[in-house]
């Protein structure tokens, strides 16, 4: 399976269950010649990849259709290789398309985000240990606690 670690840099509201369907719709539209509104240059750059993705999926569908009608119960090596190619291309298209549509965090932004998460976690553990807050406050998402976490980091 193609590497999809880039997804951690996507905004949380983008990574949903129907992201694949939205990407597929985008690929079909781009392959058919449509452009993303106010992103004509990016659309033109992604169009060859979108065409390749749709063409590869058609090839996968054809191979699987043939496999269903054959007496061989296992997937052939050709099916495996075509699926790997499709997966790699789709992952590449996913990153390109989402990057075109929304801001994708840079490596620096992602690392800062991770540092803040660690700081908050360490602050909560230390505050509970020093009895500045209770576990119940954390479990109940007490609003006063959520505002106090940055201040507790200083204490």
mmCIF file with all atom_site columns, C-alpha atoms in Angstrom:
data_model
loop_
_atom_site.group_PDB
_atom_site.id
_atom_site.type_symbol
_atom_site.label_atom_id
_atom_site.label_alt_id
_atom_site.label_comp_id
_atom_site.label_asym_id
_atom_site.label_entity_id
_atom_site.label_seq_id
_atom_site.pdbx_PDB_ins_code
_atom_site.Cartn_x
_atom_site.Cartn_y
_atom_site.Cartn_z
_atom_site.occupancy
_atom_site.B_iso_or_equiv
_atom_site.pdbx_formal_charge
_atom_site.auth_seq_id
_atom_site.auth_comp_id
_atom_site.auth_asym_id
_atom_site.auth_atom_id
_atom_site.pdbx_PDB_model_num
ATOM 1   C CA . UNK A 1 1   ? 0.000   0.000   0.000   1.00 0.00 ? 1   UNK A CA 1
ATOM 2   C CA . UNK A 1 2   ? 1.255   3.469   -0.862  1.00 0.00 ? 2   UNK A CA 1
ATOM 3   C CA . UNK A 1 3   ? 2.462   5.689   1.962   1.00 0.00 ? 3   UNK A CA 1
ATOM 4   C CA . UNK A 1 4   ? -0.261  8.029   3.211   1.00 0.00 ? 4   UNK A CA 1
ATOM 5   C CA . UNK A 1 5   ? 1.533   9.680   6.116   1.00 0.00 ? 5   UNK A CA 1
ATOM 6   C CA . UNK A 1 6   ? 0.871   13.008  4.408   1.00 0.00 ? 6   UNK A CA 1
ATOM 7   C CA . UNK A 1 7   ? -2.723  12.791  5.650   1.00 0.00 ? 7   UNK A CA 1
ATOM 8   C CA . UNK A 1 8   ? -1.651  13.945  9.131   1.00 0.00 ? 8   UNK A CA 1
ATOM 9   C CA . UNK A 1 9   ? -0.921  17.335  7.576   1.00 0.00 ? 9   UNK A CA 1
ATOM 10  C CA . UNK A 1 10  ? -4.489  17.683  6.254   1.00 0.00 ? 10  UNK A CA 1
ATOM 11  C CA . UNK A 1 11  ? -6.991  19.789  8.218   1.00 0.00 ? 11  UNK A CA 1
ATOM 12  C CA . UNK A 1 12  ? -9.128  17.556  10.449  1.00 0.00 ? 12  UNK A CA 1
ATOM 13  C CA . UNK A 1 13  ? -12.366 18.522  8.705   1.00 0.00 ? 13  UNK A CA 1
ATOM 14  C CA . UNK A 1 14  ? -11.019 17.194  5.378   1.00 0.00 ? 14  UNK A CA 1
ATOM 15  C CA . UNK A 1 15  ? -10.258 13.643  6.500   1.00 0.00 ? 15  UNK A CA 1
ATOM 16  C CA . UNK A 1 16  ? -13.731 12.115  6.491   1.00 0.00 ? 16  UNK A CA 1
ATOM 17  C CA . UNK A 1 17  ? -15.207 8.786   5.478   1.00 0.00 ? 17  UNK A CA 1
ATOM 18  C CA . UNK A 1 18  ? -16.308 10.124  2.110   1.00 0.00 ? 18  UNK A CA 1
ATOM 19  C CA . UNK A 1 19  ? -12.954 11.702  1.180   1.00 0.00 ? 19  UNK A CA 1
ATOM 20  C CA . UNK A 1 20  ? -12.258 8.885   -1.290  1.00 0.00 ? 20  UNK A CA 1
ATOM 21  C CA . UNK A 1 21  ? -15.546 9.521   -3.081  1.00 0.00 ? 21  UNK A CA 1
ATOM 22  C CA . UNK A 1 22  ? -14.867 13.242  -3.285  1.00 0.00 ? 22  UNK A CA 1
ATOM 23  C CA . UNK A 1 23  ? -11.389 12.573  -4.653  1.00 0.00 ? 23  UNK A CA 1
ATOM 24  C CA . UNK A 1 24  ? -12.754 10.143  -7.210  1.00 0.00 ? 24  UNK A CA 1
ATOM 25  C CA . UNK A 1 25  ? -15.345 12.697  -8.339  1.00 0.00 ? 25  UNK A CA 1
ATOM 26  C CA . UNK A 1 26  ? -12.558 15.283  -8.635  1.00 0.00 ? 26  UNK A CA 1
ATOM 27  C CA . UNK A 1 27  ? -10.422 12.888  -10.672 1.00 0.00 ? 27  UNK A CA 1
ATOM 28  C CA . UNK A 1 28  ? -13.298 12.080  -13.026 1.00 0.00 ? 28  UNK A CA 1
ATOM 29  C CA . UNK A 1 29  ? -14.110 15.771  -13.527 1.00 0.00 ? 29  UNK A CA 1
ATOM 30  C CA . UNK A 1 30  ? -10.483 16.756  -14.124 1.00 0.00 ? 30  UNK A CA 1
ATOM 31  C CA . UNK A 1 31  ? -9.961  13.825  -16.500 1.00 0.00 ? 31  UNK A CA 1
ATOM 32  C CA . UNK A 1 32  ? -13.051 14.918  -18.445 1.00 0.00 ? 32  UNK A CA 1
ATOM 33  C CA . UNK A 1 33  ? -11.604 18.404  -18.886 1.00 0.00 ? 33  UNK A CA 1
ATOM 34  C CA . UNK A 1 34  ? -13.254 20.362  -16.091 1.00 0.00 ? 34  UNK A CA 1
ATOM 35  C CA . UNK A 1 35  ? -11.242 22.773  -13.973 1.00 0.00 ? 35  UNK A CA 1
ATOM 36  C CA . UNK A 1 36  ? -11.345 23.629  -10.297 1.00 0.00 ? 36  UNK A CA 1
ATOM 37  C CA . UNK A 1 37  ? -12.825 27.113  -9.871  1.00 0.00 ? 37  UNK A CA 1
ATOM 38  C CA . UNK A 1 38  ? -10.111 29.771  -9.806  1.00 0.00 ? 38  UNK A CA 1
ATOM 39  C CA . UNK A 1 39  ? -7.448  27.027  -9.954  1.00 0.00 ? 39  UNK A CA 1
ATOM 40  C CA . UNK A 1 40  ? -7.042  26.595  -13.706 1.00 0.00 ? 40  UNK A CA 1
ATOM 41  C CA . UNK A 1 41  ? -3.248  26.292  -13.590 1.00 0.00 ? 41  UNK A CA 1
ATOM 42  C CA . UNK A 1 42  ? -3.331  23.654  -10.831 1.00 0.00 ? 42  UNK A CA 1
ATOM 43  C CA . UNK A 1 43  ? -6.135  21.835  -12.659 1.00 0.00 ? 43  UNK A CA 1
ATOM 44  C CA . UNK A 1 44  ? -4.051  21.665  -15.824 1.00 0.00 ? 44  UNK A CA 1
ATOM 45  C CA . UNK A 1 45  ? -1.119  20.302  -13.844 1.00 0.00 ? 45  UNK A CA 1
ATOM 46  C CA . UNK A 1 46  ? -3.236  17.581  -12.173 1.00 0.00 ? 46  UNK A CA 1
ATOM 47  C CA . UNK A 1 47  ? -5.178  16.608  -15.296 1.00 0.00 ? 47  UNK A CA 1
ATOM 48  C CA . UNK A 1 48  ? -2.614  14.031  -16.617 1.00 0.00 ? 48  UNK A CA 1
ATOM 49  C CA . UNK A 1 49  ? -2.504  12.353  -13.203 1.00 0.00 ? 49  UNK A CA 1
ATOM 50  C CA . UNK A 1 50  ? -6.317  12.358  -12.982 1.00 0.00 ? 50  UNK A CA 1
ATOM 51  C CA . UNK A 1 51  ? -6.521  10.737  -16.425 1.00 0.00 ? 51  UNK A CA 1
ATOM 52  C CA . UNK A 1 52  ? -3.954  8.127   -15.419 1.00 0.00 ? 52  UNK A CA 1
ATOM 53  C CA . UNK A 1 53  ? -5.849  7.352   -12.198 1.00 0.00 ? 53  UNK A CA 1
ATOM 54  C CA . UNK A 1 54  ? -9.169  6.890   -13.996 1.00 0.00 ? 54  UNK A CA 1
ATOM 55  C CA . UNK A 1 55  ? -7.551  4.820   -16.752 1.00 0.00 ? 55  UNK A CA 1
ATOM 56  C CA . UNK A 1 56  ? -5.796  2.582   -14.214 1.00 0.00 ? 56  UNK A CA 1
ATOM 57  C CA . UNK A 1 57  ? -9.030  2.017   -12.305 1.00 0.00 ? 57  UNK A CA 1
ATOM 58  C CA . UNK A 1 58  ? -10.759 1.003   -15.533 1.00 0.00 ? 58  UNK A CA 1
ATOM 59  C CA . UNK A 1 59  ? -7.946  -1.484  -16.108 1.00 0.00 ? 59  UNK A CA 1
ATOM 60  C CA . UNK A 1 60  ? -8.355  -2.855  -12.565 1.00 0.00 ? 60  UNK A CA 1
ATOM 61  C CA . UNK A 1 61  ? -12.108 -3.206  -13.095 1.00 0.00 ? 61  UNK A CA 1
ATOM 62  C CA . UNK A 1 62  ? -11.564 -5.063  -16.361 1.00 0.00 ? 62  UNK A CA 1
ATOM 63  C CA . UNK A 1 63  ? -9.018  -7.443  -14.831 1.00 0.00 ? 63  UNK A CA 1
ATOM 64  C CA . UNK A 1 64  ? -11.247 -8.196  -11.855 1.00 0.00 ? 64  UNK A CA 1
ATOM 65  C CA . UNK A 1 65  ? -14.239 -8.719  -14.147 1.00 0.00 ? 65  UNK A CA 1
ATOM 66  C CA . UNK A 1 66  ? -12.193 -11.265 -16.140 1.00 0.00 ? 66  UNK A CA 1
ATOM 67  C CA . UNK A 1 67  ? -11.021 -12.889 -12.903 1.00 0.00 ? 67  UNK A CA 1
ATOM 68  C CA . UNK A 1 68  ? -14.612 -13.329 -11.720 1.00 0.00 ? 68  UNK A CA 1
ATOM 69  C CA . UNK A 1 69  ? -15.448 -15.203 -14.916 1.00 0.00 ? 69  UNK A CA 1
ATOM 70  C CA . UNK A 1 70  ? -12.378 -17.452 -14.783 1.00 0.00 ? 70  UNK A CA 1
ATOM 71  C CA . UNK A 1 71  ? -11.967 -20.709 -12.905 1.00 0.00 ? 71  UNK A CA 1
ATOM 72  C CA . UNK A 1 72  ? -8.889  -19.445 -10.989 1.00 0.00 ? 72  UNK A CA 1
ATOM 73  C CA . UNK A 1 73  ? -9.890  -18.516 -7.418  1.00 0.00 ? 73  UNK A CA 1
ATOM 74  C CA . UNK A 1 74  ? -6.786  -16.370 -6.684  1.00 0.00 ? 74  UNK A CA 1
ATOM 75  C CA . UNK A 1 75  ? -5.968  -12.919 -7.938  1.00 0.00 ? 75  UNK A CA 1
ATOM 76  C CA . UNK A 1 76  ? -3.319  -12.990 -10.615 1.00 0.00 ? 76  UNK A CA 1
ATOM 77  C CA . UNK A 1 77  ? 0.023   -11.240 -10.349 1.00 0.00 ? 77  UNK A CA 1
ATOM 78  C CA . UNK A 1 78  ? -1.171  -8.789  -12.992 1.00 0.00 ? 78  UNK A CA 1
ATOM 79  C CA . UNK A 1 79  ? -4.129  -7.790  -10.796 1.00 0.00 ? 79  UNK A CA 1
ATOM 80  C CA . UNK A 1 80  ? -1.830  -7.307  -7.790  1.00 0.00 ? 80  UNK A CA 1
ATOM 81  C CA . UNK A 1 81  ? 0.584   -5.153  -9.772  1.00 0.00 ? 81  UNK A CA 1
ATOM 82  C CA . UNK A 1 82  ? -2.198  -3.071  -11.319 1.00 0.00 ? 82  UNK A CA 1
ATOM 83  C CA . UNK A 1 83  ? -3.755  -2.509  -7.886  1.00 0.00 ? 83  UNK A CA 1
ATOM 84  C CA . UNK A 1 84  ? -0.364  -1.363  -6.550  1.00 0.00 ? 84  UNK A CA 1
ATOM 85  C CA . UNK A 1 85  ? -0.001  1.084   -9.437  1.00 0.00 ? 85  UNK A CA 1
ATOM 86  C CA . UNK A 1 86  ? -3.531  2.385   -8.877  1.00 0.00 ? 86  UNK A CA 1
ATOM 87  C CA . UNK A 1 87  ? -2.937  2.772   -5.130  1.00 0.00 ? 87  UNK A CA 1
ATOM 88  C CA . UNK A 1 88  ? 0.286   4.731   -5.681  1.00 0.00 ? 88  UNK A CA 1
ATOM 89  C CA . UNK A 1 89  ? -1.331  6.989   -8.287  1.00 0.00 ? 89  UNK A CA 1
ATOM 90  C CA . UNK A 1 90  ? -4.438  7.576   -6.186  1.00 0.00 ? 90  UNK A CA 1
ATOM 91  C CA . UNK A 1 91  ? -2.302  8.517   -3.153  1.00 0.00 ? 91  UNK A CA 1
ATOM 92  C CA . UNK A 1 92  ? -0.342  10.970  -5.298  1.00 0.00 ? 92  UNK A CA 1
ATOM 93  C CA . UNK A 1 93  ? -3.575  12.428  -6.689  1.00 0.00 ? 93  UNK A CA 1
ATOM 94  C CA . UNK A 1 94  ? -5.055  12.662  -3.182  1.00 0.00 ? 94  UNK A CA 1
ATOM 95  C CA . UNK A 1 95  ? -2.151  14.776  -1.935  1.00 0.00 ? 95  UNK A CA 1
ATOM 96  C CA . UNK A 1 96  ? -2.133  16.991  -5.034  1.00 0.00 ? 96  UNK A CA 1
ATOM 97  C CA . UNK A 1 97  ? -5.891  17.548  -5.058  1.00 0.00 ? 97  UNK A CA 1
ATOM 98  C CA . UNK A 1 98  ? -6.266  18.251  -1.332  1.00 0.00 ? 98  UNK A CA 1
ATOM 99  C CA . UNK A 1 99  ? -3.211  20.544  -1.396  1.00 0.00 ? 99  UNK A CA 1
ATOM 100 C CA . UNK A 1 100 ? -4.866  22.493  -4.191  1.00 0.00 ? 100 UNK A CA 1
ATOM 101 C CA . UNK A 1 101 ? -8.185  22.814  -2.375  1.00 0.00 ? 101 UNK A CA 1
ATOM 102 C CA . UNK A 1 102 ? -7.089  23.642  1.209   1.00 0.00 ? 102 UNK A CA 1
ATOM 103 C CA . UNK A 1 103 ? -4.005  24.675  3.124   1.00 0.00 ? 103 UNK A CA 1
ATOM 104 C CA . UNK A 1 104 ? -1.946  21.610  4.016   1.00 0.00 ? 104 UNK A CA 1
ATOM 105 C CA . UNK A 1 105 ? 0.368   22.020  6.985   1.00 0.00 ? 105 UNK A CA 1
ATOM 106 C CA . UNK A 1 106 ? 4.058   22.364  6.274   1.00 0.00 ? 106 UNK A CA 1
ATOM 107 C CA . UNK A 1 107 ? 6.471   20.094  8.109   1.00 0.00 ? 107 UNK A CA 1
ATOM 108 C CA . UNK A 1 108 ? 7.273   22.958  10.492  1.00 0.00 ? 108 UNK A CA 1
ATOM 109 C CA . UNK A 1 109 ? 3.577   23.606  11.224  1.00 0.00 ? 109 UNK A CA 1
ATOM 110 C CA . UNK A 1 110 ? 2.991   19.903  11.830  1.00 0.00 ? 110 UNK A CA 1
ATOM 111 C CA . UNK A 1 111 ? 5.978   19.684  14.213  1.00 0.00 ? 111 UNK A CA 1
ATOM 112 C CA . UNK A 1 112 ? 4.789   22.746  16.149  1.00 0.00 ? 112 UNK A CA 1
ATOM 113 C CA . UNK A 1 113 ? 1.344   21.133  16.405  1.00 0.00 ? 113 UNK A CA 1
ATOM 114 C CA . UNK A 1 114 ? 2.944   17.950  17.777  1.00 0.00 ? 114 UNK A CA 1
ATOM 115 C CA . UNK A 1 115 ? 5.006   19.970  20.278  1.00 0.00 ? 115 UNK A CA 1
ATOM 116 C CA . UNK A 1 116 ? 1.862   21.701  21.563  1.00 0.00 ? 116 UNK A CA 1
ATOM 117 C CA . UNK A 1 117 ? 0.129   18.334  21.953  1.00 0.00 ? 117 UNK A CA 1
ATOM 118 C CA . UNK A 1 118 ? 3.090   17.019  23.955  1.00 0.00 ? 118 UNK A CA 1
ATOM 119 C CA . UNK A 1 119 ? 3.198   20.171  26.080  1.00 0.00 ? 119 UNK A CA 1
ATOM 120 C CA . UNK A 1 120 ? -0.511  19.911  26.877  1.00 0.00 ? 120 UNK A CA 1
ATOM 121 C CA . UNK A 1 121 ? -0.201  16.225  27.721  1.00 0.00 ? 121 UNK A CA 1
ATOM 122 C CA . UNK A 1 122 ? 2.816   16.746  29.968  1.00 0.00 ? 122 UNK A CA 1
ATOM 123 C CA . UNK A 1 123 ? 1.116   19.733  31.614  1.00 0.00 ? 123 UNK A CA 1
ATOM 124 C CA . UNK A 1 124 ? -2.004  17.692  32.386  1.00 0.00 ? 124 UNK A CA 1
ATOM 125 C CA . UNK A 1 125 ? 0.017   14.802  33.829  1.00 0.00 ? 125 UNK A CA 1
ATOM 126 C CA . UNK A 1 126 ? 2.108   17.150  35.986  1.00 0.00 ? 126 UNK A CA 1
ATOM 127 C CA . UNK A 1 127 ? -0.963  19.112  37.140  1.00 0.00 ? 127 UNK A CA 1
ATOM 128 C CA . UNK A 1 128 ? -2.796  15.946  38.168  1.00 0.00 ? 128 UNK A CA 1
ATOM 129 C CA . UNK A 1 129 ? 0.307   14.650  39.938  1.00 0.00 ? 129 UNK A CA 1
ATOM 130 C CA . UNK A 1 130 ? 0.699   17.936  41.849  1.00 0.00 ? 130 UNK A CA 1
ATOM 131 C CA . UNK A 1 131 ? -3.053  17.959  42.594  1.00 0.00 ? 131 UNK A CA 1
ATOM 132 C CA . UNK A 1 132 ? -3.645  21.269  40.835  1.00 0.00 ? 132 UNK A CA 1
ATOM 133 C CA . UNK A 1 133 ? -6.514  19.614  38.934  1.00 0.00 ? 133 UNK A CA 1
ATOM 134 C CA . UNK A 1 134 ? -8.456  16.385  39.237  1.00 0.00 ? 134 UNK A CA 1
ATOM 135 C CA . UNK A 1 135 ? -8.869  13.568  36.761  1.00 0.00 ? 135 UNK A CA 1
ATOM 136 C CA . UNK A 1 136 ? -12.632 14.253  36.805  1.00 0.00 ? 136 UNK A CA 1
ATOM 137 C CA . UNK A 1 137 ? -12.017 17.756  35.479  1.00 0.00 ? 137 UNK A CA 1
ATOM 138 C CA . UNK A 1 138 ? -10.086 16.250  32.569  1.00 0.00 ? 138 UNK A CA 1
ATOM 139 C CA . UNK A 1 139 ? -12.626 13.502  31.941  1.00 0.00 ? 139 UNK A CA 1
ATOM 140 C CA . UNK A 1 140 ? -15.535 15.954  31.896  1.00 0.00 ? 140 UNK A CA 1
ATOM 141 C CA . UNK A 1 141 ? -13.712 18.468  29.661  1.00 0.00 ? 141 UNK A CA 1
ATOM 142 C CA . UNK A 1 142 ? -14.266 21.177  32.264  1.00 0.00 ? 142 UNK A CA 1
ATOM 143 C CA . UNK A 1 143 ? -14.210 24.462  30.263  1.00 0.00 ? 143 UNK A CA 1
ATOM 144 C CA . UNK A 1 144 ? -12.279 26.278  32.977  1.00 0.00 ? 144 UNK A CA 1
ATOM 145 C CA . UNK A 1 145 ? -9.598  23.605  32.765  1.00 0.00 ? 145 UNK A CA 1
ATOM 146 C CA . UNK A 1 146 ? -9.303  23.897  28.984  1.00 0.00 ? 146 UNK A CA 1
ATOM 147 C CA . UNK A 1 147 ? -8.616  27.627  29.340  1.00 0.00 ? 147 UNK A CA 1
ATOM 148 C CA . UNK A 1 148 ? -6.201  27.006  32.210  1.00 0.00 ? 148 UNK A CA 1
ATOM 149 C CA . UNK A 1 149 ? -3.960  24.435  30.483  1.00 0.00 ? 149 UNK A CA 1
ATOM 150 C CA . UNK A 1 150 ? -1.654  27.024  28.857  1.00 0.00 ? 150 UNK A CA 1
ATOM 151 C CA . UNK A 1 151 ? -1.335  28.815  32.222  1.00 0.00 ? 151 UNK A CA 1
ATOM 152 C CA . UNK A 1 152 ? -0.623  25.542  34.018  1.00 0.00 ? 152 UNK A CA 1
ATOM 153 C CA . UNK A 1 153 ? 2.300   24.972  31.649  1.00 0.00 ? 153 UNK A CA 1
ATOM 154 C CA . UNK A 1 154 ? 3.964   28.041  33.140  1.00 0.00 ? 154 UNK A CA 1
ATOM 155 C CA . UNK A 1 155 ? 3.401   26.965  36.789  1.00 0.00 ? 155 UNK A CA 1
#
